[in-house]
Coordinates of C-alpha atoms and ligand atoms in Angstrom, one line a residue:
Chain A
M1 CA 33.9 22.6 -27.7
P2 CA 32.2 24.9 -24.8
D3 CA 32.1 23.8 -20.9
V4 CA 29.3 21.6 -20.7
T5 CA 27.9 19.1 -18.0
R6 CA 26.5 15.8 -19.5
L7 CA 24.5 13.8 -16.5
A8 CA 22.9 10.2 -17.3
F9 CA 19.6 9.5 -15.4
F10 CA 18.0 6.0 -15.3
G11 CA 14.6 5.6 -14.2
G12 CA 13.2 2.2 -13.0
V13 CA 15.8 -0.4 -13.0
Y14 CA 12.7 -3.4 -11.8
S15 CA 15.6 -6.2 -11.8
N16 CA 16.9 -5.6 -15.4
S17 CA 20.5 -5.7 -14.5
L18 CA 21.2 -6.5 -18.1
A19 CA 19.4 -3.2 -19.1
L20 CA 21.8 -1.5 -16.6
E21 CA 24.9 -2.8 -17.9
A22 CA 24.0 -2.2 -21.6
A23 CA 22.7 1.9 -20.2
L24 CA 25.9 2.1 -17.9
T25 CA 28.8 1.2 -20.9
H26 CA 26.6 3.5 -23.3
A27 CA 26.4 6.3 -20.5
K28 CA 30.5 5.8 -20.1
R29 CA 31.3 6.0 -23.8
S30 CA 29.4 9.1 -24.2
S31 CA 31.8 10.5 -21.4
A32 CA 29.0 11.1 -18.8
D33 CA 30.2 13.4 -15.9
G34 CA 27.7 11.8 -13.4
L35 CA 24.9 9.0 -13.2
Y36 CA 22.2 9.2 -11.5
A37 CA 19.3 6.5 -10.3
L38 CA 16.4 7.4 -9.7
G39 CA 14.7 4.3 -7.9
D40 CA 12.5 1.4 -8.2
F41 CA 15.5 -1.3 -8.7
G42 CA 13.3 -3.8 -8.0
G43 CA 10.0 -5.8 -9.2
F44 CA 8.7 -6.8 -12.3
G45 CA 12.3 -9.0 -13.5
P46 CA 14.8 -11.7 -12.0
H47 CA 17.2 -11.6 -9.4
P48 CA 16.9 -8.1 -7.6
D49 CA 20.1 -8.7 -6.0
R50 CA 22.0 -8.3 -8.7
V51 CA 21.2 -5.2 -9.8
F52 CA 23.1 -3.0 -5.9
P53 CA 26.4 -4.4 -6.7
I54 CA 26.1 -2.7 -10.5
L55 CA 24.9 0.4 -9.3
L56 CA 27.7 0.6 -6.4
D57 CA 30.7 -0.7 -8.8
A58 CA 29.5 2.4 -11.3
G59 CA 29.2 4.9 -8.9
V60 CA 25.7 5.5 -9.5
E61 CA 24.4 8.0 -7.0
S62 CA 20.7 6.6 -6.0
I63 CA 17.4 7.9 -4.3
Q64 CA 14.8 5.8 -3.3
G65 CA 11.7 4.9 -5.3
N66 CA 8.5 3.4 -3.6
Y67 CA 9.9 0.1 -4.1
E68 CA 13.0 1.0 -1.9
E69 CA 10.4 3.1 0.5
S70 CA 8.3 -0.4 0.6
L71 CA 11.1 -2.9 0.8
S72 CA 13.4 -1.1 3.8
S73 CA 10.0 -0.7 5.4
G74 CA 8.3 -4.1 5.4
A75 CA 5.5 -2.7 3.8
E76 CA 3.2 -5.3 2.6
D77 CA 2.8 -3.9 -1.2
C78 CA 4.9 -1.9 -3.2
H79 CA 2.5 1.3 -2.9
C80 CA 2.7 1.6 -6.4
G81 CA -0.2 3.9 -6.6
Y82 CA -2.6 1.6 -9.4
T83 CA -6.5 1.6 -8.5
D84 CA -7.6 -1.0 -10.9
P85 CA -7.7 -4.7 -9.3
R86 CA -6.1 -6.0 -12.1
D87 CA -3.0 -4.0 -12.1
N88 CA -3.2 -4.7 -8.4
H89 CA -2.9 -8.1 -8.4
F90 CA 0.0 -8.1 -11.3
A91 CA 1.8 -5.3 -8.7
Q92 CA 1.4 -8.0 -5.7
I93 CA 3.4 -10.4 -7.8
S94 CA 5.8 -8.6 -8.4
Y95 CA 6.6 -7.2 -5.3
D96 CA 6.1 -10.4 -2.9
Y97 CA 8.7 -11.9 -5.5
T98 CA 10.9 -8.8 -5.0
A99 CA 10.2 -8.9 -1.2
R100 CA 11.3 -12.6 -1.0
K101 CA 14.5 -12.1 -3.1
T102 CA 16.2 -9.3 -1.9
S103 CA 18.7 -9.8 1.0
S104 CA 18.3 -7.8 4.1
E105 CA 21.7 -6.4 3.7
W106 CA 20.6 -4.3 0.6
K107 CA 17.1 -3.8 2.1
R108 CA 19.2 -2.4 4.9
W109 CA 21.3 -0.2 2.5
M110 CA 17.5 1.0 0.5
R111 CA 17.1 2.6 4.1
T112 CA 19.8 4.8 4.1
L113 CA 19.3 6.5 0.0
P114 CA 17.7 9.7 0.2
K115 CA 13.9 10.4 -1.5
T116 CA 15.0 13.3 -3.4
R117 CA 18.2 14.8 -4.3
R118 CA 19.6 18.4 -5.5
L119 CA 22.1 19.1 -7.6
E120 CA 23.5 22.6 -9.0
V121 CA 24.4 22.3 -12.9
A122 CA 25.8 25.0 -14.8
G123 CA 24.2 27.7 -12.0
R124 CA 20.9 25.3 -12.1
K125 CA 19.1 23.8 -9.6
V126 CA 18.2 20.6 -10.8
L127 CA 16.0 18.4 -8.3
L128 CA 15.9 14.4 -8.6
V129 CA 12.5 12.7 -7.4
H130 CA 11.0 9.5 -8.1
G131 CA 7.4 10.8 -8.8
S132 CA 6.9 13.7 -8.2
P133 CA 8.6 16.4 -5.6
R134 CA 5.4 16.3 -3.0
K135 CA 5.2 12.5 -3.7
I136 CA 7.1 9.0 -3.9
N137 CA 4.3 7.4 -6.0
E138 CA 2.6 10.3 -8.3
F139 CA 2.5 10.0 -11.3
L140 CA 3.8 12.1 -14.1
W141 CA 2.7 11.4 -17.1
E142 CA 3.1 14.0 -20.1
S143 CA -1.1 13.8 -21.3
T144 CA -2.1 14.6 -17.6
S145 CA 0.8 17.1 -16.1
P146 CA 0.0 20.2 -18.1
V147 CA 2.0 23.5 -18.0
S148 CA 0.5 25.5 -15.5
F149 CA 0.6 22.5 -12.8
L150 CA 4.4 21.9 -13.7
E151 CA 5.1 25.5 -13.6
K152 CA 3.9 25.5 -10.1
M153 CA 5.4 22.4 -8.5
L154 CA 8.8 23.4 -10.2
A155 CA 8.4 27.0 -8.4
D156 CA 6.6 25.3 -5.4
S157 CA 9.9 23.2 -5.2
D158 CA 12.4 25.5 -5.9
A159 CA 13.8 23.8 -9.1
D160 CA 15.0 24.8 -12.8
V161 CA 15.2 21.3 -13.9
L162 CA 12.8 18.1 -12.8
V163 CA 13.7 15.1 -12.9
C164 CA 11.4 11.9 -12.2
T165 CA 10.7 8.3 -13.3
H166 CA 8.3 6.2 -12.0
T167 CA 5.9 6.1 -15.0
G168 CA 8.0 4.3 -17.5
L169 CA 7.7 6.4 -20.2
P170 CA 9.8 9.0 -21.2
W171 CA 9.0 12.7 -22.3
T172 CA 10.2 16.3 -21.6
R173 CA 8.4 20.0 -21.6
L174 CA 10.3 22.5 -21.7
L175 CA 7.9 25.4 -19.5
P176 CA 7.2 29.2 -20.4
S177 CA 9.5 30.2 -17.6
G178 CA 12.3 28.0 -18.8
R179 CA 11.8 25.7 -16.3
R180 CA 12.1 21.9 -17.3
V181 CA 10.6 18.8 -16.2
V182 CA 12.2 15.6 -17.3
N183 CA 10.9 11.8 -17.2
A184 CA 13.6 9.7 -17.6
G185 CA 11.6 6.7 -18.6
V186 CA 12.7 3.4 -17.2
L187 CA 15.5 0.7 -17.6
G188 CA 13.4 -2.0 -16.5
R189 CA 10.7 -2.7 -19.5
P190 CA 10.2 -1.4 -22.8
A191 CA 7.8 2.2 -23.3
N192 CA 4.5 0.3 -24.8
D193 CA 5.7 1.4 -28.0
G194 CA 6.4 -2.1 -29.7
R195 CA 10.6 -1.8 -29.7
T196 CA 12.0 -4.1 -27.5
N197 CA 14.9 -1.6 -26.1
V198 CA 14.7 0.6 -23.3
W199 CA 15.6 4.3 -22.0
Y200 CA 17.6 6.8 -20.3
A201 CA 17.5 10.4 -20.6
R202 CA 20.9 12.2 -21.0
L203 CA 20.6 16.0 -20.3
T204 CA 23.4 17.9 -21.1
F205 CA 23.7 21.7 -19.0
G206 CA 25.7 24.2 -20.8
R207 CA 24.2 27.7 -21.9
D208 CA 21.1 25.8 -22.5
V209 CA 19.6 22.8 -21.1
S210 CA 18.9 20.2 -23.6
V211 CA 17.7 16.5 -23.3
E212 CA 18.6 13.4 -25.1
F213 CA 16.5 10.1 -24.7
V214 CA 18.6 7.4 -25.3
P215 CA 17.3 4.5 -26.8
V216 CA 19.3 1.2 -25.1
E217 CA 19.5 -2.0 -26.6
Y218 CA 20.3 -5.3 -24.5
D219 CA 19.6 -8.9 -24.5
H220 CA 16.3 -9.1 -23.8
E221 CA 15.7 -12.8 -24.8
E222 CA 18.1 -13.6 -21.8
L223 CA 16.1 -11.8 -19.8
A224 CA 13.0 -13.4 -20.9
R225 CA 14.5 -17.0 -20.3
R226 CA 15.8 -15.9 -16.5
M227 CA 12.4 -14.9 -16.2
R228 CA 10.7 -17.8 -17.1
E229 CA 12.9 -19.4 -14.7
E230 CA 11.7 -17.8 -12.1
R231 CA 8.6 -18.4 -13.0
L232 CA 7.7 -14.8 -13.3
P233 CA 3.9 -14.6 -15.0
G234 CA 4.1 -14.9 -18.7
E235 CA 2.8 -11.6 -19.5
F236 CA 5.6 -9.3 -18.0
I237 CA 7.9 -11.6 -20.5
E238 CA 5.6 -10.7 -23.2
T239 CA 6.2 -7.0 -22.6
V240 CA 9.7 -7.9 -22.4
S241 CA 9.9 -9.5 -25.9
T242 CA 7.1 -7.4 -28.0
G243 CA 7.4 -4.2 -26.4
W244 CA 4.1 -3.8 -25.4
W245 CA 2.6 -3.7 -22.4
T246 CA 0.2 -6.2 -21.0
T247 CA -0.1 -4.8 -17.2
C248 CA -0.2 -1.6 -15.6
L249 CA -2.9 -0.2 -18.2
E250 CA -5.4 1.1 -16.2
I251 CA -3.3 3.6 -15.1
L252 CA -2.5 5.0 -18.6
P253 CA -4.3 7.9 -19.3
A254 CA -6.3 8.1 -22.5
K255 CA -3.7 10.1 -25.2
E256 CA -0.8 7.1 -23.7
R257 CA -3.1 4.3 -23.5
E258 CA -4.1 4.7 -27.3
R259 CA -0.5 4.5 -28.7
G260 CA -0.1 0.9 -26.9
R261 CA -1.4 -2.3 -28.6
Y262 CA -3.5 -2.9 -25.0
Chain B
M1 CA -23.4 14.1 -14.9
P2 CA -23.2 12.9 -10.7
A3 CA -21.9 9.4 -10.3
R4 CA -24.2 7.9 -8.5
F5 CA -22.0 7.4 -5.5
L6 CA -24.2 8.9 -3.1
R7 CA -27.6 8.3 -2.7
A8 CA -28.6 9.1 0.9
P9 CA -29.9 12.3 1.8
I10 CA -26.6 14.8 2.4
A11 CA -27.6 16.3 5.6
P12 CA -25.5 18.1 8.1
T13 CA -25.3 15.7 11.4
V14 CA -27.2 17.5 14.0
S15 CA -24.5 18.8 16.8
D16 CA -22.8 22.3 16.0
D17 CA -20.4 22.1 18.4
G18 CA -17.2 22.5 16.8
L19 CA -16.1 19.1 17.3
Y20 CA -16.2 18.0 13.6
P21 CA -12.5 17.5 12.1
F22 CA -11.4 20.7 9.2
V23 CA -10.2 19.2 6.1
P24 CA -7.0 21.3 5.0
S25 CA -6.3 22.8 1.3
I26 CA -3.5 20.8 0.3
S27 CA -3.4 21.6 -3.3
L28 CA -6.2 22.3 -6.2
D29 CA -5.0 19.6 -8.3
T30 CA -8.4 18.7 -9.6
L31 CA -11.4 21.5 -10.8
W32 CA -14.9 20.3 -11.4
F33 CA -17.9 22.5 -13.2
Q34 CA -21.2 21.4 -12.7
V35 CA -21.3 22.5 -16.3
A36 CA -24.8 21.3 -17.2
G37 CA -25.7 22.9 -13.5
T38 CA -28.6 20.5 -12.3
I39 CA -30.7 20.3 -15.6
C40 CA -30.7 16.8 -16.9
N41 CA -32.8 14.7 -19.3
L42 CA -32.8 11.7 -17.1
K43 CA -34.3 11.7 -13.6
C44 CA -32.2 8.6 -12.6
T45 CA -33.9 7.2 -9.2
H46 CA -30.3 7.5 -7.5
C47 CA -29.6 10.8 -8.5
F48 CA -27.9 12.3 -5.4
I49 CA -28.5 16.0 -6.5
S50 CA -32.0 15.4 -7.7
C51 CA -31.0 16.1 -11.3
S52 CA -33.8 16.5 -13.9
P53 CA -35.2 18.7 -17.0
S54 CA -36.7 21.1 -14.6
N55 CA -34.3 21.6 -11.6
H56 CA -32.6 24.8 -12.0
S57 CA -31.0 25.1 -8.5
H58 CA -27.9 25.3 -10.5
E59 CA -28.0 26.8 -14.0
M60 CA -25.5 26.0 -17.2
L61 CA -22.3 27.5 -17.1
T62 CA -21.4 29.7 -20.6
L63 CA -18.2 29.1 -22.3
G64 CA -17.2 32.5 -21.2
E65 CA -17.7 31.4 -17.2
V66 CA -15.6 28.4 -18.2
R67 CA -13.2 30.5 -19.6
R68 CA -12.8 33.2 -16.9
R69 CA -12.2 30.2 -14.4
L70 CA -9.3 28.8 -16.5
A71 CA -7.7 31.8 -16.5
E72 CA -8.4 31.9 -12.7
A73 CA -6.9 28.0 -12.7
I74 CA -3.4 29.1 -14.0
P75 CA -1.8 30.3 -11.2
L76 CA -3.4 27.7 -8.6
G77 CA -1.5 24.9 -10.6
V78 CA -4.6 23.1 -11.2
R79 CA -3.7 19.7 -13.0
E80 CA -7.0 18.5 -14.4
Y81 CA -10.8 19.5 -14.9
Y82 CA -13.5 17.6 -14.8
F83 CA -17.3 18.3 -16.4
T84 CA -20.7 17.2 -15.0
G85 CA -24.0 18.0 -14.7
G86 CA -27.3 17.2 -15.4
E87 CA -26.0 15.8 -18.5
P88 CA -23.1 18.0 -19.9
F89 CA -23.6 17.5 -23.6
G90 CA -27.2 19.0 -22.6
N91 CA -25.1 22.3 -22.5
P92 CA -25.0 23.8 -26.3
E93 CA -21.4 25.2 -25.7
M94 CA -20.1 21.9 -24.6
L95 CA -17.7 21.1 -27.3
P96 CA -16.3 24.7 -27.5
I97 CA -15.7 24.2 -23.7
L98 CA -14.2 21.1 -24.0
E99 CA -12.2 22.2 -26.6
E100 CA -10.6 25.3 -24.4
T101 CA -10.3 23.5 -21.7
L102 CA -7.6 21.0 -23.4
R103 CA -5.5 23.5 -24.7
Q104 CA -4.7 24.1 -20.9
G105 CA -5.1 20.5 -19.5
P106 CA -6.4 17.3 -19.3
A107 CA -10.1 16.8 -19.3
T108 CA -12.6 14.2 -18.5
V109 CA -16.7 14.7 -18.9
L110 CA -18.9 12.5 -17.2
T111 CA -22.2 11.9 -19.4
N112 CA -25.4 9.9 -19.2
G113 CA -24.7 9.0 -23.3
M114 CA -27.9 10.2 -24.5
F115 CA -26.6 12.4 -26.8
L116 CA -23.8 11.0 -28.1
S117 CA -24.1 10.7 -32.0
P118 CA -21.8 9.4 -34.3
D119 CA -21.2 13.1 -35.5
R120 CA -20.6 14.5 -31.5
C121 CA -18.3 11.8 -31.2
R122 CA -16.2 12.5 -33.8
S123 CA -16.2 16.2 -33.0
L124 CA -15.0 15.1 -29.7
K125 CA -12.2 12.5 -31.4
R126 CA -10.8 15.3 -33.1
I127 CA -10.8 18.0 -30.0
F128 CA -8.5 14.6 -28.3
D129 CA -6.2 14.4 -31.2
A130 CA -5.8 18.3 -31.7
S131 CA -4.6 18.5 -28.0
E132 CA -1.3 17.5 -26.6
Y133 CA -3.6 16.8 -23.3
S134 CA -5.6 13.8 -22.4
L135 CA -9.7 13.5 -22.9
D136 CA -11.7 10.9 -21.2
V137 CA -15.3 10.2 -21.7
R138 CA -17.2 8.4 -18.7
V139 CA -20.3 6.7 -19.3
S140 CA -22.5 5.8 -17.1
I141 CA -24.8 2.4 -16.9
D142 CA -26.1 0.6 -14.2
G143 CA -26.2 -3.1 -15.6
Y144 CA -25.4 -4.7 -18.8
T145 CA -29.3 -5.6 -19.1
A146 CA -31.8 -3.3 -20.1
E147 CA -34.0 -4.6 -17.1
V148 CA -31.9 -3.8 -14.8
N149 CA -30.9 -0.2 -15.7
D150 CA -33.8 1.0 -16.9
A151 CA -35.4 0.0 -13.6
I152 CA -32.9 3.2 -12.3
R153 CA -32.2 5.1 -15.5
G154 CA -35.8 5.0 -17.4
A155 CA -37.1 2.9 -20.1
G156 CA -35.3 2.7 -23.4
T157 CA -31.9 4.2 -21.8
F158 CA -30.0 1.1 -22.1
E159 CA -30.2 1.0 -25.9
K160 CA -28.9 5.1 -26.0
I161 CA -26.5 4.2 -23.9
L162 CA -25.2 1.4 -25.7
G163 CA -25.1 3.5 -29.2
G164 CA -23.7 6.2 -27.2
I165 CA -21.0 3.7 -26.4
S166 CA -20.4 2.2 -29.8
N167 CA -20.4 5.7 -31.5
L168 CA -18.0 6.5 -29.2
A169 CA -15.8 3.6 -30.1
G170 CA -16.7 4.1 -33.4
A171 CA -15.0 7.3 -33.8
G172 CA -11.7 6.0 -32.2
L173 CA -12.0 7.0 -28.3
N174 CA -12.2 4.0 -25.7
P175 CA -15.0 5.6 -23.4
V176 CA -14.4 4.9 -19.2
V177 CA -17.7 3.2 -18.6
T178 CA -18.6 3.6 -14.7
V179 CA -20.9 1.2 -12.9
T180 CA -22.4 1.6 -9.6
E181 CA -23.5 -0.6 -6.8
A182 CA -26.8 -0.4 -8.2
C183 CA -25.2 -3.2 -10.5
E184 CA -24.4 -5.1 -7.5
E185 CA -22.6 -7.4 -9.5
A186 CA -20.0 -5.6 -10.6
G187 CA -18.4 -5.0 -6.9
S188 CA -17.2 -9.2 -6.6
P189 CA -14.1 -9.9 -8.7
A190 CA -16.3 -12.4 -10.9
G191 CA -19.2 -9.7 -11.7
R192 CA -16.4 -7.8 -12.7
A193 CA -14.7 -10.1 -15.2
R194 CA -18.4 -10.6 -16.6
F195 CA -19.0 -7.1 -16.8
L196 CA -15.2 -6.6 -18.9
D197 CA -16.4 -9.6 -20.8
W198 CA -19.9 -7.8 -22.0
M199 CA -18.0 -4.5 -22.6
R200 CA -16.1 -6.6 -25.4
S201 CA -18.9 -8.1 -26.8
I202 CA -20.2 -4.3 -27.4
G203 CA -16.6 -3.7 -29.4
L204 CA -14.9 -2.4 -26.6
E205 CA -11.6 -4.0 -27.5
R206 CA -9.9 -2.0 -24.1
P207 CA -12.5 -2.2 -21.9
R208 CA -12.3 0.5 -18.9
L209 CA -14.2 0.1 -16.2
K210 CA -14.6 2.1 -12.5
V211 CA -16.8 0.7 -10.6
L212 CA -17.7 3.3 -8.1
S213 CA -18.0 1.1 -4.9
L214 CA -19.5 3.1 -1.8
F215 CA -21.1 1.1 0.3
R216 CA -19.6 -2.4 0.9
I217 CA -22.0 -4.8 2.5
G218 CA -25.4 -3.6 3.2
A219 CA -24.9 -1.5 0.4
E220 CA -28.6 -1.1 -0.7
E221 CA -30.4 -1.0 2.6
G222 CA -27.4 1.9 3.5
R223 CA -28.0 4.0 0.3
L224 CA -32.3 4.0 1.4
R225 CA -32.0 5.6 4.7
A226 CA -30.6 8.8 5.7
Y227 CA -27.4 9.0 7.9
E228 CA -27.7 8.0 11.4
S229 CA -26.2 10.6 13.8
W230 CA -23.3 8.2 14.2
E231 CA -22.1 7.9 11.0
S232 CA -20.6 11.0 11.2
L233 CA -16.8 12.3 11.7
R234 CA -17.6 14.3 14.9
G235 CA -15.1 13.7 17.3
R236 CA -12.6 12.5 14.6
H237 CA -9.4 13.3 14.0
L238 CA -7.7 13.8 10.5
T239 CA -4.3 12.3 10.4
E240 CA -2.3 14.1 7.4
D241 CA -2.7 10.9 5.2
E242 CA -6.4 10.7 5.8
S243 CA -6.3 14.2 4.8
E244 CA -5.1 13.6 1.6
K245 CA -7.1 10.8 0.4
L246 CA -10.0 13.0 0.8
Q247 CA -10.8 14.7 -2.6
C248 CA -11.7 17.9 -0.8
S249 CA -8.2 18.6 -0.1
S250 CA -7.2 18.7 -3.5
C251 CA -10.6 19.9 -5.3
R252 CA -13.2 22.3 -5.9
M253 CA -16.2 22.7 -7.8
V254 CA -17.1 25.8 -9.8
T255 CA -21.3 26.0 -10.2
S256 CA -23.4 28.8 -11.1
R257 CA -23.6 29.7 -7.8
G258 CA -20.1 29.8 -7.3
V259 CA -17.0 27.5 -5.7
Y260 CA -18.0 24.5 -3.7
V261 CA -16.0 22.4 -1.7
C262 CA -16.6 19.7 -3.8
P263 CA -18.8 18.0 -6.5
I264 CA -21.0 15.9 -3.9
L265 CA -22.0 19.0 -1.3
I266 CA -23.7 21.6 -4.0
D267 CA -27.0 21.8 -2.4
E268 CA -25.4 22.4 0.9
P269 CA -25.4 26.4 1.6
R270 CA -22.1 26.0 3.7
A271 CA -20.5 23.9 1.0
R272 CA -20.5 27.3 -0.9
M273 CA -16.9 28.5 -0.3
G274 CA -16.6 31.8 -2.0
E275 CA -16.8 33.2 -5.3
S276 CA -13.3 33.2 -6.1
L277 CA -11.2 29.9 -6.3
A278 CA -8.2 31.6 -4.7
E279 CA -10.4 32.2 -1.7
T280 CA -11.8 29.1 -1.5
L281 CA -8.5 27.3 -0.9
R282 CA -9.0 27.2 2.8
P283 CA -9.6 24.4 5.4
F284 CA -13.6 23.0 5.3
R285 CA -15.4 21.7 8.0
L286 CA -16.3 18.1 7.7
E287 CA -19.6 18.2 9.2
Y288 CA -21.9 16.2 6.8
G289 CA -22.8 12.4 6.8
A290 CA -21.5 12.3 3.1
C291 CA -18.0 13.1 4.6
F292 CA -18.7 10.1 6.7
T293 CA -19.0 7.9 3.8
C294 CA -16.2 9.3 1.6
H295 CA -13.6 8.8 4.8
E296 CA -14.5 5.1 5.7
F297 CA -15.2 4.1 1.9
G298 CA -12.5 6.0 0.5
V299 CA -14.6 7.7 -1.8
T300 CA -13.2 9.6 -5.0
C301 CA -15.4 11.1 -8.3
R302 CA -11.9 11.0 -10.5
T303 CA -11.3 7.9 -12.5
Ligands
SF4_1 S1 -28.2 10.9 -15.6 FE1 -28.9 12.8 -14.9 S2 -30.7 12.4 -13.4 FE2 -28.9 10.5 -14.1 S3 -27.8 10.4 -12.4 FE3 -26.6 11.4 -13.9 S4 -26.9 13.6 -13.3 FE4 -28.7 12.3 -12.2
SF4_2 S1 -18.5 15.1 1.3 FE1 -16.7 14.4 0.9 S2 -15.4 15.0 -0.7 FE2 -17.0 16.7 0.1 S3 -16.1 17.9 1.8 FE3 -16.8 15.8 2.9 S4 -15.5 14.4 2.9 FE4 -14.8 16.1 1.5
FE2_3 FE1 7.9 4.0 -8.7

């Protein structure tokens, strides 16, 4: 076995503690050498406070997402970066619920998290961000993040590998320079593909860097039950149960939108 | 085609005492092409750059010119490309221009919908499918009745726009429909919901609507007069956040006459910042009435 380092990256958890547990079990079984969470622990799902102890117990290293930045600074909204009134309407429901149900102790903890993180793995500079290196809530979508744009972004931020989340959809692009961008997807909700599983990203650093998106099955019916109990919107529950997004649709670029049901 | 985000005359505000703020050039994310120049088959009453069949103040861009700009854009890390006019599909090279652009990055075309035949829409869909990047077609309309729309865009345009929209949908492309507040209703939540219903009724299953809301209350009044002297950024200081929100901190506009600061000021000689893209990535003095509107109302021409 050549000398390799395997790292697991978790995108937005969105209060989905069930999926987080399932992903951690999987990552540990596949002997990950490091576990990283890219922010947005709350939002969308129920009982935000259940997520943090799981992260800490598992030794996950975390950075802030726009949710943590907003919650820990007492902001009025999630700064998700939506521009459509319907998207914002649902985003506000998530945020108000999460802000109310997150204890001040955890809000203080969030404030101590860094916004970015740099690692040096097998001679490569790895940069962890929530949205992009320049903005915590910038959306890096596959179909609107062209090669030349990413090349400059990675060169400017002195990174060989960039790992991000925030959009909710996993993808990766190997750039002509050999640099690489990975959007780890999210654990919080399915990837708008009609499947109920969620995703995390596993990077293997050896002579090359390889990326694998790992599907995570979890008890989505139990999540839906808890969401109903907490009176979260039926639209959110439909997404959990069907794998199709029903909200945050207007922010999707044409390609990504075409692949979904709505 | 320039969305009708601004209609008031874009005259520089009076004074030249050096008190206007400068907007920094933070990045070049959005590159605009005045691909049809100021040449348009329509003559909308609210067109802010007075496009018409005979307005040649900016000429159409050729495929060769666009290609040269695309090459310039690579080292600058441009994220997305926007095409406007005039009417882009009046440019005989529009399809090859889009095809070539989409090899490099995502593109959006702003059109009046008059030239969207079933054939052309199918070609657009083929170009979209062949690219790993997104293509958006943004069609402007000024109301959901012929009466309201045609008063602004010209007799018979409503039916043709509808035809264009349904040809796009028929080819499997989902257009972004843009309305301005010339269709005031669309600004309110109820009006917006009605507009979305109307879009569904004409066959758009997943209606995508962009309302260009610039002026809030009293908009009509505001648009019908020139800027007054207080409507300027004179003496203002921009915070970093405010700069970032202005599109001119991250965009430039290419026309046949050179590179301009933004899609709005192409009729202002001092808004022409240079010939090469790289040399225009420097601060710009916000001395125009339009700059006040952008700042106050958060106008952006992006989708
Ligand atoms: S359709 Fe033509 S005349 Fe009308 S606003 Fe657009 S560019 Fe101007
Ligand atoms: S008109 Fe708007 S976009 Fe153009 S320079 Fe002025 S503030 Fe910037
Ligand atoms: Fe986020």
